[in-house]
CSV table of C-alpha atoms in Angstrom, one decimal:
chain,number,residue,atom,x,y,z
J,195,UNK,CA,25.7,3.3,28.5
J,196,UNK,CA,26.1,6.5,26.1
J,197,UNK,CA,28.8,8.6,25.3
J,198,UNK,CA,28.0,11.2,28.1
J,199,UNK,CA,27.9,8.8,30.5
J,200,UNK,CA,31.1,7.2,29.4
J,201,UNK,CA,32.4,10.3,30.0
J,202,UNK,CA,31.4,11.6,33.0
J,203,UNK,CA,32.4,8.3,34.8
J,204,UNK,CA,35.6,8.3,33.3
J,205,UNK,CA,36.4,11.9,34.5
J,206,UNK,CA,34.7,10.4,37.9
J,207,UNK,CA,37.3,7.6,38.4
J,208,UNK,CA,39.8,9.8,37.1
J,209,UNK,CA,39.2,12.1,40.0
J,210,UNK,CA,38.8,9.5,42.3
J,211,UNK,CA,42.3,7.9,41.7
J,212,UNK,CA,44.4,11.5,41.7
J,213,UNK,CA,43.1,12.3,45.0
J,214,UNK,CA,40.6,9.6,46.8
J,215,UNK,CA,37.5,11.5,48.6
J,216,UNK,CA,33.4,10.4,48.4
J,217,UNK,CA,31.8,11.0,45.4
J,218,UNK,CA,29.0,9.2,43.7
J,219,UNK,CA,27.9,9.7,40.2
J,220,UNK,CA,24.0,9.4,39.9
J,221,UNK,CA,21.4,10.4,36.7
J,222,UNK,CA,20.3,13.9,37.4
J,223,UNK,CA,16.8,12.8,36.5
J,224,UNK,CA,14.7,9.5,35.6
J,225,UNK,CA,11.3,8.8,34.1
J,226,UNK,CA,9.3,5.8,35.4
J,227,UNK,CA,6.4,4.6,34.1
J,228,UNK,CA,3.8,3.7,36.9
J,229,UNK,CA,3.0,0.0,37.4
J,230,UNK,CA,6.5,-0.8,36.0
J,231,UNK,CA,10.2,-1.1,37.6
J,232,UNK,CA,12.9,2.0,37.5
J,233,UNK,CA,16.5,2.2,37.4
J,234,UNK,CA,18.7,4.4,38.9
J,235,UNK,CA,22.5,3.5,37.8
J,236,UNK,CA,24.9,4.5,40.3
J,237,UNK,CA,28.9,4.1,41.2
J,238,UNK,CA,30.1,5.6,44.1
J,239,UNK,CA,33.9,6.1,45.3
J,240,UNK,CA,34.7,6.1,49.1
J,241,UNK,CA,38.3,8.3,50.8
J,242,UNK,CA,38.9,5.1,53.1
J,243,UNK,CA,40.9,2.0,52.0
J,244,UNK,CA,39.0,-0.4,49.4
J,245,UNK,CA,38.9,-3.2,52.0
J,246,UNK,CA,35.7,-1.7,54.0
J,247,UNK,CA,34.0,-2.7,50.8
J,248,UNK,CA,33.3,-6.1,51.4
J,249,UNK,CA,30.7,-8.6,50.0
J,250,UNK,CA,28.6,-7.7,52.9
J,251,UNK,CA,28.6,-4.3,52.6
J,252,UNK,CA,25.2,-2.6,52.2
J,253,UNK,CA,23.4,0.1,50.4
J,254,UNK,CA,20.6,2.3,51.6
J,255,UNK,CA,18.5,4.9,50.0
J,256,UNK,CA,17.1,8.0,51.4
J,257,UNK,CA,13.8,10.0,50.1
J,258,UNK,CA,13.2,14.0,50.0
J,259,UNK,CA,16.3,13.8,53.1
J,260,UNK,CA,19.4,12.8,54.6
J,261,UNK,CA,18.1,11.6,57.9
J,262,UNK,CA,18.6,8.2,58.2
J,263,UNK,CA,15.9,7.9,60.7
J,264,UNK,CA,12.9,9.7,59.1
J,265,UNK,CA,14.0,9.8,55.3
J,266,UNK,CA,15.2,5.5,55.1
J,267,UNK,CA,12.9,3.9,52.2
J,268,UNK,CA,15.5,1.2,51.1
J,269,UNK,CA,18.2,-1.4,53.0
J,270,UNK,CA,19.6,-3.8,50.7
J,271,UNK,CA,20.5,-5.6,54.2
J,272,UNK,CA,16.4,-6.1,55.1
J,273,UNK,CA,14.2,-6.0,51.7
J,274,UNK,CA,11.3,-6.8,53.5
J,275,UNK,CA,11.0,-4.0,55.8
J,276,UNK,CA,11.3,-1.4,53.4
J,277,UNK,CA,9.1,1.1,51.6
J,278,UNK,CA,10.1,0.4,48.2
J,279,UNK,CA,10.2,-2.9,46.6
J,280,UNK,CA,13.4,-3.3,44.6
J,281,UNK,CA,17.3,-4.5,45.0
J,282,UNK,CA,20.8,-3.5,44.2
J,283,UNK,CA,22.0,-5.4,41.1
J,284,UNK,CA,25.2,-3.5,41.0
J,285,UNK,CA,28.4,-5.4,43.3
J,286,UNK,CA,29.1,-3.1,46.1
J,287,UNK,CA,32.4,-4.3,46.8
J,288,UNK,CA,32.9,-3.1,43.1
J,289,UNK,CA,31.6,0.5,43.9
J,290,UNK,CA,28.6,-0.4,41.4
J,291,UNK,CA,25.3,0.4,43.6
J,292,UNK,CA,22.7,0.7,40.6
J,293,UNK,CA,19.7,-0.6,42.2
J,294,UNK,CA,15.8,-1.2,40.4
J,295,UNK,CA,13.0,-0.7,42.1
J,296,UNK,CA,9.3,-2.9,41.5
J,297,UNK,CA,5.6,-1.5,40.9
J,298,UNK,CA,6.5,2.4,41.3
J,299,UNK,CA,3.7,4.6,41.3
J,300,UNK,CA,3.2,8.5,42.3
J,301,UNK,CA,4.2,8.0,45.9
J,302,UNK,CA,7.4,7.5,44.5
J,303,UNK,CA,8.2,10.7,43.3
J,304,UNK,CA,11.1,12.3,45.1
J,305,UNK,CA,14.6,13.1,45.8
J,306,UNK,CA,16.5,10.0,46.5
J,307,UNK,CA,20.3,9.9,48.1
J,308,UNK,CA,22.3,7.0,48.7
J,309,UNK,CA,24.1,5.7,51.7
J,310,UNK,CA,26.9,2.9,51.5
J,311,UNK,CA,27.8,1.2,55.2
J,312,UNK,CA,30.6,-1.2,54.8
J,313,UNK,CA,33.3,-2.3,57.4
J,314,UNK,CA,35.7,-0.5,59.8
J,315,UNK,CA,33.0,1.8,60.7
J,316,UNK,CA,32.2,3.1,57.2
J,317,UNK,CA,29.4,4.9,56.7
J,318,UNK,CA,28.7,7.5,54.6
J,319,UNK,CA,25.7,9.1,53.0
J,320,UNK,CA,26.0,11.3,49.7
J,321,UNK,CA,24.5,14.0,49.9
J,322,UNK,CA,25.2,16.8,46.9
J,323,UNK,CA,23.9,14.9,43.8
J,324,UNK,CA,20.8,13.2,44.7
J,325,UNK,CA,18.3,11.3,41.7
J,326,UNK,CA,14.9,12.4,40.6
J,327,UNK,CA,12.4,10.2,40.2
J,328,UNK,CA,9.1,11.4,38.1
J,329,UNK,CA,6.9,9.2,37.6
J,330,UNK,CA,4.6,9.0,34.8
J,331,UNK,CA,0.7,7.6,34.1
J,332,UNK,CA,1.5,7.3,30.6
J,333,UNK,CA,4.6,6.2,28.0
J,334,UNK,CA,6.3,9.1,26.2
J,335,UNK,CA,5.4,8.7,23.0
J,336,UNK,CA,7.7,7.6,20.0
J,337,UNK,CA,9.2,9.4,16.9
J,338,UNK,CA,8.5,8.8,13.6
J,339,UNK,CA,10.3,10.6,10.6
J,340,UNK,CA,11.5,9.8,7.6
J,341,UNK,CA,14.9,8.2,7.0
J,342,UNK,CA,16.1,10.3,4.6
J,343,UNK,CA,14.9,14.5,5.6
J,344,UNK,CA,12.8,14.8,3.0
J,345,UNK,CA,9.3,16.0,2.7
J,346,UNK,CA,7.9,13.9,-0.2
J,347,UNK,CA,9.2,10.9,-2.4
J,348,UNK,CA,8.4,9.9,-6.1
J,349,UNK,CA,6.6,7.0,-7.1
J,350,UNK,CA,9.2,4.0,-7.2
J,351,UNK,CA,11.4,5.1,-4.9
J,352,UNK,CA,12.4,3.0,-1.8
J,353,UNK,CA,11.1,4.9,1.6
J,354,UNK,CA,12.6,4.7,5.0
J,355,UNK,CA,10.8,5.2,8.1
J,356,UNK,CA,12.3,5.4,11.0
J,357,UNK,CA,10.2,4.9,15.1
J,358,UNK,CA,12.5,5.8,18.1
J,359,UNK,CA,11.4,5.6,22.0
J,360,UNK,CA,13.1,6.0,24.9
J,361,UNK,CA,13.0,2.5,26.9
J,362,UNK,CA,11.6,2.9,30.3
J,363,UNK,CA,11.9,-0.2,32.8
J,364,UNK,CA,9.6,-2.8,32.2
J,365,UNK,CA,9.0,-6.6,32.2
J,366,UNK,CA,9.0,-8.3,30.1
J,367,UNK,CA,10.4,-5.0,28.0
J,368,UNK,CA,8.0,-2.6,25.3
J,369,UNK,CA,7.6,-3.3,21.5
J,370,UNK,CA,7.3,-1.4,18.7
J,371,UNK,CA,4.6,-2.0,15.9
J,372,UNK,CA,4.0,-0.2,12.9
J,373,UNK,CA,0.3,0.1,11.2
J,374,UNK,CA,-0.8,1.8,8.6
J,375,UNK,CA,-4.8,2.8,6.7
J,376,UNK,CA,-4.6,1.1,4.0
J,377,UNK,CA,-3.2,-1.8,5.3
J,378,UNK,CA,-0.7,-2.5,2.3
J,379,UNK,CA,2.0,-5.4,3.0
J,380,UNK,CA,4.9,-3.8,3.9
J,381,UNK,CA,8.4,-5.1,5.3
J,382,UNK,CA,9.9,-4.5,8.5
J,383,UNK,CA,13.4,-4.3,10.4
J,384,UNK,CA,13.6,-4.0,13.9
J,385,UNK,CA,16.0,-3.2,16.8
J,386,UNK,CA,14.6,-3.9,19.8
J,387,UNK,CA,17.1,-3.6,22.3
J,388,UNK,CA,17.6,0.3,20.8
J,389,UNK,CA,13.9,0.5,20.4
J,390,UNK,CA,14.6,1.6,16.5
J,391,UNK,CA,12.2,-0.1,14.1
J,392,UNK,CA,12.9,0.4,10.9
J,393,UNK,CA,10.0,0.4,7.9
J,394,UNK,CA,11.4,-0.2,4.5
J,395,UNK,CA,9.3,-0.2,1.0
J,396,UNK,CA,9.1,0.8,-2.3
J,397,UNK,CA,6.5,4.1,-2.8
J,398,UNK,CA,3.5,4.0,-5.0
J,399,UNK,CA,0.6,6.2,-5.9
J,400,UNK,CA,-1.0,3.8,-2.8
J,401,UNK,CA,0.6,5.8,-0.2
J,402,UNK,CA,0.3,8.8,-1.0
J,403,UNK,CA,-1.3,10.5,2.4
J,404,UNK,CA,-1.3,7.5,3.9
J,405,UNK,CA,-0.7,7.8,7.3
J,406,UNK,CA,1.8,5.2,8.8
J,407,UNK,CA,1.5,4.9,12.9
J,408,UNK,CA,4.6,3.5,15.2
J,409,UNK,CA,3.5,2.6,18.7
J,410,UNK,CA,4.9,1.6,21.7
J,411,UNK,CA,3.4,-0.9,24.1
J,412,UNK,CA,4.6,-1.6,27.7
J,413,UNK,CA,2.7,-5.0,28.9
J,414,UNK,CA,1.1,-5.0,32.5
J,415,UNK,CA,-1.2,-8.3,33.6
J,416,UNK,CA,-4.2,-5.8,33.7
J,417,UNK,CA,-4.3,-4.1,31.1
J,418,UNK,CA,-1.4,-2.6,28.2
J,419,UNK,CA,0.1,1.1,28.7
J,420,UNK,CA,0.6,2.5,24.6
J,421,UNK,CA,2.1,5.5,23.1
J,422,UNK,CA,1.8,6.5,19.4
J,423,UNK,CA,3.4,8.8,17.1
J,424,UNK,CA,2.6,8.8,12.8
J,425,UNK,CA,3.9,10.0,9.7
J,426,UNK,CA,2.1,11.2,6.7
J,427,UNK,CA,3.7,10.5,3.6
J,428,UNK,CA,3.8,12.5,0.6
J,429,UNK,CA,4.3,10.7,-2.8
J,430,UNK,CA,4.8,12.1,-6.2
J,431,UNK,CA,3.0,10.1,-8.9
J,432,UNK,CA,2.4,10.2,-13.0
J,433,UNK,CA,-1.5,10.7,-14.2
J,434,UNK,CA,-3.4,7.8,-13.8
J,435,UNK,CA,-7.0,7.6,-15.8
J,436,UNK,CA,-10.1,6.0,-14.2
J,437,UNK,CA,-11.3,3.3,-15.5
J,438,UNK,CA,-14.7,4.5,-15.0
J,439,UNK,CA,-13.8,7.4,-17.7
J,440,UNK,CA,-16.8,7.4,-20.3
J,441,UNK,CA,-19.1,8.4,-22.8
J,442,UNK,CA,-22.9,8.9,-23.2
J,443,UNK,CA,-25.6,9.8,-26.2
J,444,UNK,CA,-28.6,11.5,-26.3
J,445,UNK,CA,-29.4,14.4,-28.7
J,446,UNK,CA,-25.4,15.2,-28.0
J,447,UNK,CA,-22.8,13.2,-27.1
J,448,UNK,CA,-20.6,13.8,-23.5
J,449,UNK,CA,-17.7,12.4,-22.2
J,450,UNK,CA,-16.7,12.0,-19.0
J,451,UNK,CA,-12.8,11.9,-17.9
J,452,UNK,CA,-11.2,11.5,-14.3
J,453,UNK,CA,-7.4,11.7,-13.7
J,454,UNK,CA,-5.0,11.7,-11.1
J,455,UNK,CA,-1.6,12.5,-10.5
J,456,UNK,CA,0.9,14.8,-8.1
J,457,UNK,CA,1.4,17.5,-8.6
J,458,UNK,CA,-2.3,17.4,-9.8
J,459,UNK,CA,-2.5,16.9,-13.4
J,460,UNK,CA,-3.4,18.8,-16.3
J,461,UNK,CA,-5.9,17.8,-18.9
J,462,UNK,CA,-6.5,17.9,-22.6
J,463,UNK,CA,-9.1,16.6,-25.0
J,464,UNK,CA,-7.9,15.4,-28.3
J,465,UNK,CA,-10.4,14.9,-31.4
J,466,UNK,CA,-8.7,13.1,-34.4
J,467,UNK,CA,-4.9,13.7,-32.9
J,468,UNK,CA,-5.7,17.8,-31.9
J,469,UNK,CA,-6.5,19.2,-29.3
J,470,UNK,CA,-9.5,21.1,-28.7
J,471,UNK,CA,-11.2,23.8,-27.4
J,472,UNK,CA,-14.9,25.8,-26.2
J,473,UNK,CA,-16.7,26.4,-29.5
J,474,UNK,CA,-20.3,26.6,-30.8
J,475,UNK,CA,-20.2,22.5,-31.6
J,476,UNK,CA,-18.0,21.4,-28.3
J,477,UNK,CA,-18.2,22.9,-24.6
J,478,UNK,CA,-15.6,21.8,-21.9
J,479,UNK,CA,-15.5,21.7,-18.2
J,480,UNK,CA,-13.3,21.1,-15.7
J,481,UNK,CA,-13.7,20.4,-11.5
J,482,UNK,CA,-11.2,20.0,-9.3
J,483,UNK,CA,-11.5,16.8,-7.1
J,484,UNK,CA,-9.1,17.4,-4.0
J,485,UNK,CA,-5.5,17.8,-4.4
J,486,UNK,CA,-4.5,15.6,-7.0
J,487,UNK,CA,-7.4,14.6,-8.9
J,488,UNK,CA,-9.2,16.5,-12.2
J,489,UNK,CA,-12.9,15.8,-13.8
J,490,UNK,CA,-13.5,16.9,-17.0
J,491,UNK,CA,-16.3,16.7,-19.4
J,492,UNK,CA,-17.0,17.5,-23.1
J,493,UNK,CA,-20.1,17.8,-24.8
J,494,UNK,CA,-20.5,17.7,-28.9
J,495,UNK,CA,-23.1,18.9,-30.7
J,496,UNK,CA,-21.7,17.9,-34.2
J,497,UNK,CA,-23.1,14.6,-35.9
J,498,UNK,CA,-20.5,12.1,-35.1
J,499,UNK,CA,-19.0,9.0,-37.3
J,500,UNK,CA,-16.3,6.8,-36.9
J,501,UNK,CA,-14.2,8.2,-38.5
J,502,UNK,CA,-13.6,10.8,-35.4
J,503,UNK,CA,-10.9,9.8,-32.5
J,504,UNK,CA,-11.3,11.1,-29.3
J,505,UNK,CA,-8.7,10.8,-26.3
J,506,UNK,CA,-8.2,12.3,-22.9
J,507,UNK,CA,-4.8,13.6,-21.8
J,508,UNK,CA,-3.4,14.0,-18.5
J,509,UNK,CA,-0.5,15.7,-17.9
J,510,UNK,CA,2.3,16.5,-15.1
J,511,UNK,CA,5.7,16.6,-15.0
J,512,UNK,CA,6.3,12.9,-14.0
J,513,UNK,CA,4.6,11.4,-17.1
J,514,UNK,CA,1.4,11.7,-19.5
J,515,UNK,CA,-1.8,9.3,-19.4
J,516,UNK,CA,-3.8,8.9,-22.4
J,517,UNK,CA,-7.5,7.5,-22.2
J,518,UNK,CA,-9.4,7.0,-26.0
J,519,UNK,CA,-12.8,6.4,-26.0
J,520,UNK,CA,-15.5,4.7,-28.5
J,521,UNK,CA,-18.2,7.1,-29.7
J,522,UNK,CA,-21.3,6.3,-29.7
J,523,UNK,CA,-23.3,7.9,-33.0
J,524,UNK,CA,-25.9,10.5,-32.5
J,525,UNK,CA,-29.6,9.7,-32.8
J,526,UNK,CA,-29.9,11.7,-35.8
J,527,UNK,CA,-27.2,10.1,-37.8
J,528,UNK,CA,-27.9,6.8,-36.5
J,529,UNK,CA,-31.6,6.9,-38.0
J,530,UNK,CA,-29.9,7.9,-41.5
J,531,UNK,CA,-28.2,4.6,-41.2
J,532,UNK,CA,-31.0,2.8,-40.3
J,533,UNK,CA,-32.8,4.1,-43.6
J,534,UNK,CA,-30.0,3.3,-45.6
J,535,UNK,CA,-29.5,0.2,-44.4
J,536,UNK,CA,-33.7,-0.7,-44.9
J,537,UNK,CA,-33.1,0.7,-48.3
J,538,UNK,CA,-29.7,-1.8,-48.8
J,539,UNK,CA,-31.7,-4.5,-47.8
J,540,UNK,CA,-34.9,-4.0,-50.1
J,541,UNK,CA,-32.6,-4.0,-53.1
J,542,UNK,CA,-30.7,-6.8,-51.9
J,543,UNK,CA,-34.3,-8.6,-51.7
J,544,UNK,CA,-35.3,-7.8,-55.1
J,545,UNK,CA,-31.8,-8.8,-56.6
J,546,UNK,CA,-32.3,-12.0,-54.8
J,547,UNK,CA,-36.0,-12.6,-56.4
J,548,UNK,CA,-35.2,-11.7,-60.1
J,549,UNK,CA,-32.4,-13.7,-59.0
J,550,UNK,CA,-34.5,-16.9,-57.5
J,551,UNK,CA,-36.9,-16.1,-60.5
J,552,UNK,CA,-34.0,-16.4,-63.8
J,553,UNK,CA,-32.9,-20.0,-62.4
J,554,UNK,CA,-36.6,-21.2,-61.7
J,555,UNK,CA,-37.4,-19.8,-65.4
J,556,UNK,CA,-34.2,-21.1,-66.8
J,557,UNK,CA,-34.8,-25.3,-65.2
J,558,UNK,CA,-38.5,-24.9,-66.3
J,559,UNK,CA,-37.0,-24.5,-70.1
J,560,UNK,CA,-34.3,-27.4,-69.4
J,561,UNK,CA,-37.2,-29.6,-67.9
J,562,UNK,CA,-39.4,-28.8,-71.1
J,563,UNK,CA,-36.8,-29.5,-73.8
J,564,UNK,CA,-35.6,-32.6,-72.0
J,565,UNK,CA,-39.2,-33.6,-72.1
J,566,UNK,CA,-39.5,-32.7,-76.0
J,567,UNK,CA,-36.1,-34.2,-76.7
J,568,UNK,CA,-37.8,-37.6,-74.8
J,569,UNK,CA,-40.8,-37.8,-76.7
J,570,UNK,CA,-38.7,-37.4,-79.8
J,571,UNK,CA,-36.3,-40.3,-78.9
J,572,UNK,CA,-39.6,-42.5,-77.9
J,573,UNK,CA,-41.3,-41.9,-81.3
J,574,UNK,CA,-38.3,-42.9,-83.4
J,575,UNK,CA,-37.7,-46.2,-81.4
J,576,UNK,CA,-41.4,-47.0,-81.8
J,577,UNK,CA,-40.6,-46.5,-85.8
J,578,UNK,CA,-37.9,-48.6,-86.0
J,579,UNK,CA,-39.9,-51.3,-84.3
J,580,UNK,CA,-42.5,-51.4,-86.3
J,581,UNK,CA,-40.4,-52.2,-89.8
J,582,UNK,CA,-38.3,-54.8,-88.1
J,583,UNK,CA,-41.8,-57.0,-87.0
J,584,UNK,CA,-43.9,-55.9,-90.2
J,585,UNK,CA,-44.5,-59.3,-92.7
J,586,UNK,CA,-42.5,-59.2,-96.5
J,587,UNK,CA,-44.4,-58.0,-99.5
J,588,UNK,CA,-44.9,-59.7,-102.6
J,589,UNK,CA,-42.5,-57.7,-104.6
J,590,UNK,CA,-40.0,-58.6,-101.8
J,591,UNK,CA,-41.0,-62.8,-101.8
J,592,UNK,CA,-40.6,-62.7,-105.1
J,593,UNK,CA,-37.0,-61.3,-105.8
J,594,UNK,CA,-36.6,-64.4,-103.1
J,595,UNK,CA,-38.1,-66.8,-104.9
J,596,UNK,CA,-35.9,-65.9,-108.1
J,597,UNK,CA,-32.7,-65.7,-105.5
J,598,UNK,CA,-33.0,-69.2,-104.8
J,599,UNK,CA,-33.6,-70.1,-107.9
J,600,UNK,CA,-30.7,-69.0,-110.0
């Protein structure tokens, strides 16, 4: 029970207990969904003596009229004689006659005034504030907004969405369910009996347009009866560089840069730290790609080396993204390297065969003098042989002979 509600039957028993008449307080109008129950919550007050309400007191209802004999569609005394399906929950005896009613469709579109017949002859049918009943083929849809009124959150942030319905009767009763495209893991609180779910997560770049549906399903055996309502959300990001960013080389070199960001970025092209511009060696341009993205291409006409840096720079005023990229040389300079590099390695091929050429020269003139030196050694050995085996002379025997003698 709201607030209004609170109200209006406090002012109601109020009334009744300064000065005791019949009065009834009913819901002006109610939405039922067809195939499912209603409820029409109702207290009553009655002028006679409380003690007429008794435990067997019973309530009827009347459709598009007061006459009990043509306009009776509910008698809480004979359920299965009446029109409409459906019983009084509330305690009579209590003055609480809110009754539901099963499997409504179109036919039960009306006006519809309740009776109350209790003891001592009372009966009494109120007739100045009857109930509407409209019912409906379809759910009224939910509402999505944003927690916090805002129309777009930055990158980081932690977001808020927030689905509301009105519950109409139904067993069991409806759910809420939140999807989203892309489908990105995202956590959920729910209040089911207010029929308030709650979607909580942190923003990224992700989500930006992504729209995020709530929907309400009531559950019949045949078939489900859904209502939807969605929220596009709007997120603020810093420039982000593709990865496919790149650079090719022909007779000129280009390079290719993609970036996005929102607000949609600006970009820059930086050769060797500073920035550049259209000139007679470099040509720039730019193409838009939606809302938040930017393409941009450079072509250079100049001979390139390594010595040259270049970068591409996105800007926006949540951040700056900064892409370098590896040159590739042009053709032209690229055969100049070639030559000098045949060149390098002719010299370096010659230096190696003077090279190769000194040592062989250098152990053919060990290997000769060690041979010399050899012969040399072999001769004087042969020499010194020869004395020590030759026979003595005469001259020698005799100097012996007059040794031995003296």
């Amino acid at each position: 029970m709201n607030k209004a509600e609170k109200i209006i039957l406090f002012s109601f028993l109020l009334q009744g207990v300064c000065c005791r008449d019949f009065g009834i307080s009913l819901p002006e109008r109610i939405e039922a969904l067809s195939g499912f129950c209603v409820i029409i919550k109702c207290r009553f007050e009655i002028k006679e003596d409380d003690k007429y309400l008794t435990k067997s007191a019973r309530g009827c209802w009347l459709k598009n009229g007061t006459s009990l004999e043509k306009n009776l569609v509910f008698n809480s005394s004979s359920p299965k004689n009446n029109d409409l399906k459906g019983e009084i929950t509330g305690k009579l005896h209590e003055k609480n006659c809110t009754t539901i009613f099963y499997d409504v469709s179109s036919n039960h579109n009306g006006d519809y005034f309740f009776r109350i017949e209790g003891s001592g002859g009372l009966k009494y049918t109120y007739t100045g504030n009857p109930s509407t009943i409209n019912v409906i083929e379809s759910p009224p849809k939910p509402t999505v907004k944003l927690y916090e009124d805002e129309e777009e959150v930055l990158e980081g942030s932690s977001v808020s969405l927030r689905c509301s319905a009105e519950s109409l009767c139904s067993s069991p009763p409806p759910t809420l369910t939140w999807s989203s495209t892309p489908r990105i893991p995202l956590s959920e609180s729910s209040r089911q009996q207010e029929l308030i779910s709650d979607l909580n997560f942190t923003a990224t770049h992700r989500h930006h347009r992504v729209a995020f549906t709530c929907t309400i399903t009531y559950q019949l055996q045949d078939k489900n009866k859904t209502a939807q309502d969605n929220i596009t959300l709007h997120v603020q990001y810093a420039p982000k560089i593709s990865p496919l960013s790149s650079c090719v080389s022909g007779d000129v070199t280009v390079c290719f840069c993609e970036v996005d960001g929102n607000p949609s970025p600006e970009l820059e092209w930086h050769l060797s730290g500073c920035p550049v511009t259209n000139s007679s060696n470099m040509f720039i341009s730019e193409e838009r790609l939606g809302s938040t993205g930017l393409r941009s291409s450079i072509t250079l006409h100049q001979p390139l080396t390594h010595t040259f840096t270049l970068e591409c720079v996105g800007n926006n005023p949540h951040g700056t993204a900064r892409q370098p990229f590896r040159l590739p040389l042009s053709p032209l300079l690229f055969t100049e390297y070639q030559q000098v590099a045949v060149s390098l390695l002719i010299v370096l091929t010659l230096i190696l065969v003077l090279y190769a050429l000194t040592v062989g020269l250098g152990i053919y003139k060990i290997r000769q003098l060690s041979t010399k030196l050899k012969a040399q050694n072999d001769a004087t050995d042969t020499y010194a042989s020869l004395q020590l085996s030759a026979p003595p002379s005469e001259y020698e025997t005799l100097n012996i002979k007059r040794s031995d003698t003296q």
